[in-house]
CSV table of C-alpha atoms in Angstrom, one decimal:
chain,number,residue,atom,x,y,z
N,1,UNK,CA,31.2,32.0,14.6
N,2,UNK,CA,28.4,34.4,16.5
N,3,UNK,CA,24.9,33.5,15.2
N,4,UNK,CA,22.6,36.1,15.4
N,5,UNK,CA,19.6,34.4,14.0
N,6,UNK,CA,17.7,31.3,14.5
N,7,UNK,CA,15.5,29.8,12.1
N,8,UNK,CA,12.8,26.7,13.1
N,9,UNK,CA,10.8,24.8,11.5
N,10,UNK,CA,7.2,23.7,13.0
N,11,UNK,CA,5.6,20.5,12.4
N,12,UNK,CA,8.1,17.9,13.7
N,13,UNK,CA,10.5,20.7,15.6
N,14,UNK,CA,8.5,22.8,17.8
N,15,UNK,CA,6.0,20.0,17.7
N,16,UNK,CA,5.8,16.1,18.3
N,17,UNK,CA,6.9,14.4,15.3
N,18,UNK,CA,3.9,14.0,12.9
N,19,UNK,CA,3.7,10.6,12.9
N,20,UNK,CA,3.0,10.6,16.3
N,21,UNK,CA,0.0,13.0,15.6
N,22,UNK,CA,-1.6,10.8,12.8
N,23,UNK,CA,-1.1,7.7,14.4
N,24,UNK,CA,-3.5,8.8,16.8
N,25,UNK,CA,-5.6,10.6,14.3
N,26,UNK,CA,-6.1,7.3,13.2
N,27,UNK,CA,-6.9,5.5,15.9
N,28,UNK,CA,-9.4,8.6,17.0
N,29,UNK,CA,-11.0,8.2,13.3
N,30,UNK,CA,-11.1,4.3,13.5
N,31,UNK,CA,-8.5,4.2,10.4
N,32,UNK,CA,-6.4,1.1,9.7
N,33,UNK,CA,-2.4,2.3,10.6
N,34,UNK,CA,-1.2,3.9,7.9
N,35,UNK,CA,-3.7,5.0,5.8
N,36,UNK,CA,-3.8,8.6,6.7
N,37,UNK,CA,0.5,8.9,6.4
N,38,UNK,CA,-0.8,7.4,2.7
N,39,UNK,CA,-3.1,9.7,1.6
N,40,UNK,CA,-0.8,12.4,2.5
N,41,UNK,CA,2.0,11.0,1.1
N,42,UNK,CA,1.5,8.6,-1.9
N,43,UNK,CA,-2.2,9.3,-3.1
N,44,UNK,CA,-1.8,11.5,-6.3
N,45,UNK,CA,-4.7,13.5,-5.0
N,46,UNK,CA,-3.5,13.8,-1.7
N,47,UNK,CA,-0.2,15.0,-2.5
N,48,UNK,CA,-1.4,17.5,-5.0
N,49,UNK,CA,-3.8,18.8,-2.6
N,50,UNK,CA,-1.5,19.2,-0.1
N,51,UNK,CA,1.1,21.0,-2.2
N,52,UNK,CA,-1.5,23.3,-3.3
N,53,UNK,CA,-2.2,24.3,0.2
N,54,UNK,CA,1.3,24.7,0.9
N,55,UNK,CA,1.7,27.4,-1.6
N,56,UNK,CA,-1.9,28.6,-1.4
N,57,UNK,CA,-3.2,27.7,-4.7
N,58,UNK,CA,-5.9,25.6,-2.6
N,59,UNK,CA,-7.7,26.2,0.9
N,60,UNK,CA,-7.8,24.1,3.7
N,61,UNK,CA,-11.4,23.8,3.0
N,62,UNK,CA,-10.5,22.0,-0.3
N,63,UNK,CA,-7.7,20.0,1.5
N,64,UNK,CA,-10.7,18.4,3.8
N,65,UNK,CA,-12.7,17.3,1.1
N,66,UNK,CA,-10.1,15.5,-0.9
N,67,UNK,CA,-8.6,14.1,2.5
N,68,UNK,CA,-11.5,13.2,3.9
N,69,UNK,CA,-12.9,11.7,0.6
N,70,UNK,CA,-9.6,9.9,0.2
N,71,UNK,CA,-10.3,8.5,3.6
N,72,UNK,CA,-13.9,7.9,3.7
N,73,UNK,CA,-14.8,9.6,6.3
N,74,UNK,CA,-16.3,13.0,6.7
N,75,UNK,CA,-14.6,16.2,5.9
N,76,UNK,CA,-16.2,18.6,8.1
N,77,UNK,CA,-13.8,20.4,9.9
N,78,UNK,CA,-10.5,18.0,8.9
N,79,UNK,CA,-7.5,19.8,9.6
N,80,UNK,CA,-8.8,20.3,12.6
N,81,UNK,CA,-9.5,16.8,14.0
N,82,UNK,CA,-6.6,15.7,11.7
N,83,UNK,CA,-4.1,18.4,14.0
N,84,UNK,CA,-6.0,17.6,17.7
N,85,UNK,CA,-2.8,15.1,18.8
N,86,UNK,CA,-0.2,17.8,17.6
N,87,UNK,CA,1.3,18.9,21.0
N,88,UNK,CA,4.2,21.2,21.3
N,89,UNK,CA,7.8,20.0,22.0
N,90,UNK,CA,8.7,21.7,25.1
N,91,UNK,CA,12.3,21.8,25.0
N,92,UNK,CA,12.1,23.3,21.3
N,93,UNK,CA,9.8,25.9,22.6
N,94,UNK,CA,12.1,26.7,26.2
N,95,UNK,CA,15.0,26.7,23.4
N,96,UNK,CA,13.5,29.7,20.9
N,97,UNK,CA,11.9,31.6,24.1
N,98,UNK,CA,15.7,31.4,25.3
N,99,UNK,CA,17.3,31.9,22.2
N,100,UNK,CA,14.9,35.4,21.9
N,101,UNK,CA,15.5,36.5,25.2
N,102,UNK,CA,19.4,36.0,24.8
N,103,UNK,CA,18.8,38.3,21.3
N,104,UNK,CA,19.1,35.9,19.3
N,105,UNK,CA,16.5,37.0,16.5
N,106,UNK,CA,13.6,33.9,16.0
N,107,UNK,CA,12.1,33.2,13.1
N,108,UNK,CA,9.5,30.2,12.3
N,109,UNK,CA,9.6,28.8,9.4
N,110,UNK,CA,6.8,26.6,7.7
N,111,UNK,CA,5.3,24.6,5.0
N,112,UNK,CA,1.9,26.1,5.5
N,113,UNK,CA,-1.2,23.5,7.4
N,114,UNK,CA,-3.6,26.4,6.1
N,115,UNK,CA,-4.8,29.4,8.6
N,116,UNK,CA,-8.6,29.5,8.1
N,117,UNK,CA,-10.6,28.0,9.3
N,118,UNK,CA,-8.4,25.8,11.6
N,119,UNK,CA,-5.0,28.2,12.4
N,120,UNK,CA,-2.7,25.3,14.3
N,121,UNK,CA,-0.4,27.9,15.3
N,122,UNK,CA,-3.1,30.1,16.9
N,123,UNK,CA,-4.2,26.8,18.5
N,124,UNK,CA,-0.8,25.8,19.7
N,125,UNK,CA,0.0,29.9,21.0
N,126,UNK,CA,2.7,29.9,18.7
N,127,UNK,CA,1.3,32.9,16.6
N,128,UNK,CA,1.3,36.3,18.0
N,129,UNK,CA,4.2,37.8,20.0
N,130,UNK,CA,7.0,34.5,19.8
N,131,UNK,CA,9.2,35.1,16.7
N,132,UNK,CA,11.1,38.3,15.2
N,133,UNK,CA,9.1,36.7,11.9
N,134,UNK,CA,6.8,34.2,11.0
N,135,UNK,CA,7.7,32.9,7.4
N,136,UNK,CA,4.4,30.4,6.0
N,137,UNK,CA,4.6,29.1,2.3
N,138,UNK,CA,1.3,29.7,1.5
N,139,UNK,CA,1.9,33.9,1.9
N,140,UNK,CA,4.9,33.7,0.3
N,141,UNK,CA,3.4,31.3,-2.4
N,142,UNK,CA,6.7,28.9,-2.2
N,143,UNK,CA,7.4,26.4,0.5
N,144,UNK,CA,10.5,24.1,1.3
N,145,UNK,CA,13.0,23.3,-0.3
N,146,UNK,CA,12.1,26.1,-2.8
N,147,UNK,CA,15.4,29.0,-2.1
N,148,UNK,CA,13.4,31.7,-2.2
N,149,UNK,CA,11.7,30.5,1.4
N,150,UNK,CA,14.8,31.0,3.0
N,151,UNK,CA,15.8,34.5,1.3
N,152,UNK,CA,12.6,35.5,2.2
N,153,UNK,CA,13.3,34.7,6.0
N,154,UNK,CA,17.1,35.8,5.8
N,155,UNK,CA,15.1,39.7,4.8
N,156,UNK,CA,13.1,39.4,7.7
N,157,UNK,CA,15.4,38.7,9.7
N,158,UNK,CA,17.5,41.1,8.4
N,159,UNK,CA,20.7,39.0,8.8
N,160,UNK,CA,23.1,36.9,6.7
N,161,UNK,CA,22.5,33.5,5.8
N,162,UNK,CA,26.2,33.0,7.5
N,163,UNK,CA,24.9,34.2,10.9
N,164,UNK,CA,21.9,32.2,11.0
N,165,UNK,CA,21.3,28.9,12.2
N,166,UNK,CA,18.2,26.7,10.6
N,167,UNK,CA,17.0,23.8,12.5
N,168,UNK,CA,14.2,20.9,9.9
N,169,UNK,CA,13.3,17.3,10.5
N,170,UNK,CA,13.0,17.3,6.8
N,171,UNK,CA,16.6,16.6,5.5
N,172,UNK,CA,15.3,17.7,2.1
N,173,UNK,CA,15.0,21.5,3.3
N,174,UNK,CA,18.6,21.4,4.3
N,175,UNK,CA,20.8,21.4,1.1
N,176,UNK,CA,19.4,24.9,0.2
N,177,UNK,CA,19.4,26.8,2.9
N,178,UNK,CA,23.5,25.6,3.6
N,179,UNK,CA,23.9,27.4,-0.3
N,180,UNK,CA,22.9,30.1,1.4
N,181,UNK,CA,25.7,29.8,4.2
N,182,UNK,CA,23.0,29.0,6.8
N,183,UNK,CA,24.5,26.4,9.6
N,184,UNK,CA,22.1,23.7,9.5
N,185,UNK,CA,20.7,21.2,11.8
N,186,UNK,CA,18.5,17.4,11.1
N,187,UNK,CA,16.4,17.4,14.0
N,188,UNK,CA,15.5,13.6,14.9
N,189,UNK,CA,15.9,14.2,19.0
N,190,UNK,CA,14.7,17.1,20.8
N,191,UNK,CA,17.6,16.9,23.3
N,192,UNK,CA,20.3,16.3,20.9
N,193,UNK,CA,19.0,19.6,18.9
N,194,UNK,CA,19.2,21.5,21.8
N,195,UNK,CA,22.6,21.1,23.0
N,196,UNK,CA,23.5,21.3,19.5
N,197,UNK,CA,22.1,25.0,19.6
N,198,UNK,CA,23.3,24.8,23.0
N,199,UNK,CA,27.0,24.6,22.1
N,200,UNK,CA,26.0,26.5,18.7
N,201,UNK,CA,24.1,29.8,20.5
N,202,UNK,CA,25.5,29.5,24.1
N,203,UNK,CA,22.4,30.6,25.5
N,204,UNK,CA,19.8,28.0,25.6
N,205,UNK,CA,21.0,25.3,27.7
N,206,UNK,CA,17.6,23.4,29.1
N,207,UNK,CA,16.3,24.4,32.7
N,208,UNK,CA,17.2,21.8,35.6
């Protein structure tokens, strides 16, 4: 099979995993391990919130007021100091940039953080002149696992779902974007994904 397209997800792909980033939110914030990966995750107003912002039905503004009031500690600015450990994988990155340069069209494709007034992909310089597209749920108003994400991103792209290859930590976002014929891949290790790709593209084996 030829793939034309490649399809990657942010937060956990073309960055650190994100439990790496809040563990040292929470040491930086003097929080008790585990508490911010709880508020996120199974506080009923921290999951709202953050689904919200996902699809942009809230701002990030909101998001650091609930968050931070979930938290105790103060909002101001949140997403930023929440973000400030979030560093960028660099063999993802050296895999896209090789991907695009073999043409290979790049797309990035995320469950929004929010853009204003913190943009982490401006922050990170994945935002202007990377991807063929940039694909963030809270534009389109869906986010993963939600099919329509993907459709959205196969248009862009301009390519079939069977000539595409998507690459999520999440296994969740997986299932629908393989109903769209998309070749899949669980990222858990940065240099197991890219020799997958690797093998997969034939163009982004990692610089000696």
């Amino acid at each position: 099979m030829t793939y034309r397209g490649l399809i990657l997800d942010f937060g956990g792909v073309l960055t650190i995993r994100m439990r790496l980033n809040g563990d040292a939110f929470e040491r930086s914030e003097g929080l008790a391990p585990g508490t911010y990966t709880r508020a996120l995750n199974e506080h009923p107003d921290g999951v709202a919130v953050y689904a919200a912002l996902e699809v942009g039905e809230a701002t990030q503004e909101q998001w650091n007021q609930v968050i931070g009031g979930i938290l105790g500690i103060d909002p101001t600015d949140l997403m930023r100091r929440a973000l400030a450990n979030l560093h960028l994988e660099p063999r993802m990155v050296d895999a896209a940039r090789r991907a695009r340069s073999a043409g290979i069209k790049v797309a990035m494709l995320s469950n929004s953080f929010g853009l204003t007034p913190f943009n982490p992909y401006e922050a990170l310089g994945m935002w202007d002149g990377q991807w063929d597209a940039i694909v963030l749920s809270e534009q389109l108003g869906v986010r993963k696992p939600d099919p329509g994400i993907y459709l959205h991103t196969l248009d862009l792209l301009q390519l079939p779902g069977e000539e595409c290859v998507f690459v999520d930590d999440h296994a969740i976002n997986l299932p629908p974007a393989e109903a769209l014929g998309i070749r899949t891949i669980h990222h858990t290790d940065a240099a197991e994904t890219v020799a997958q790709l690797d093998a997969l593209l034939n163009c982004v084996t990692p610089s000696a």
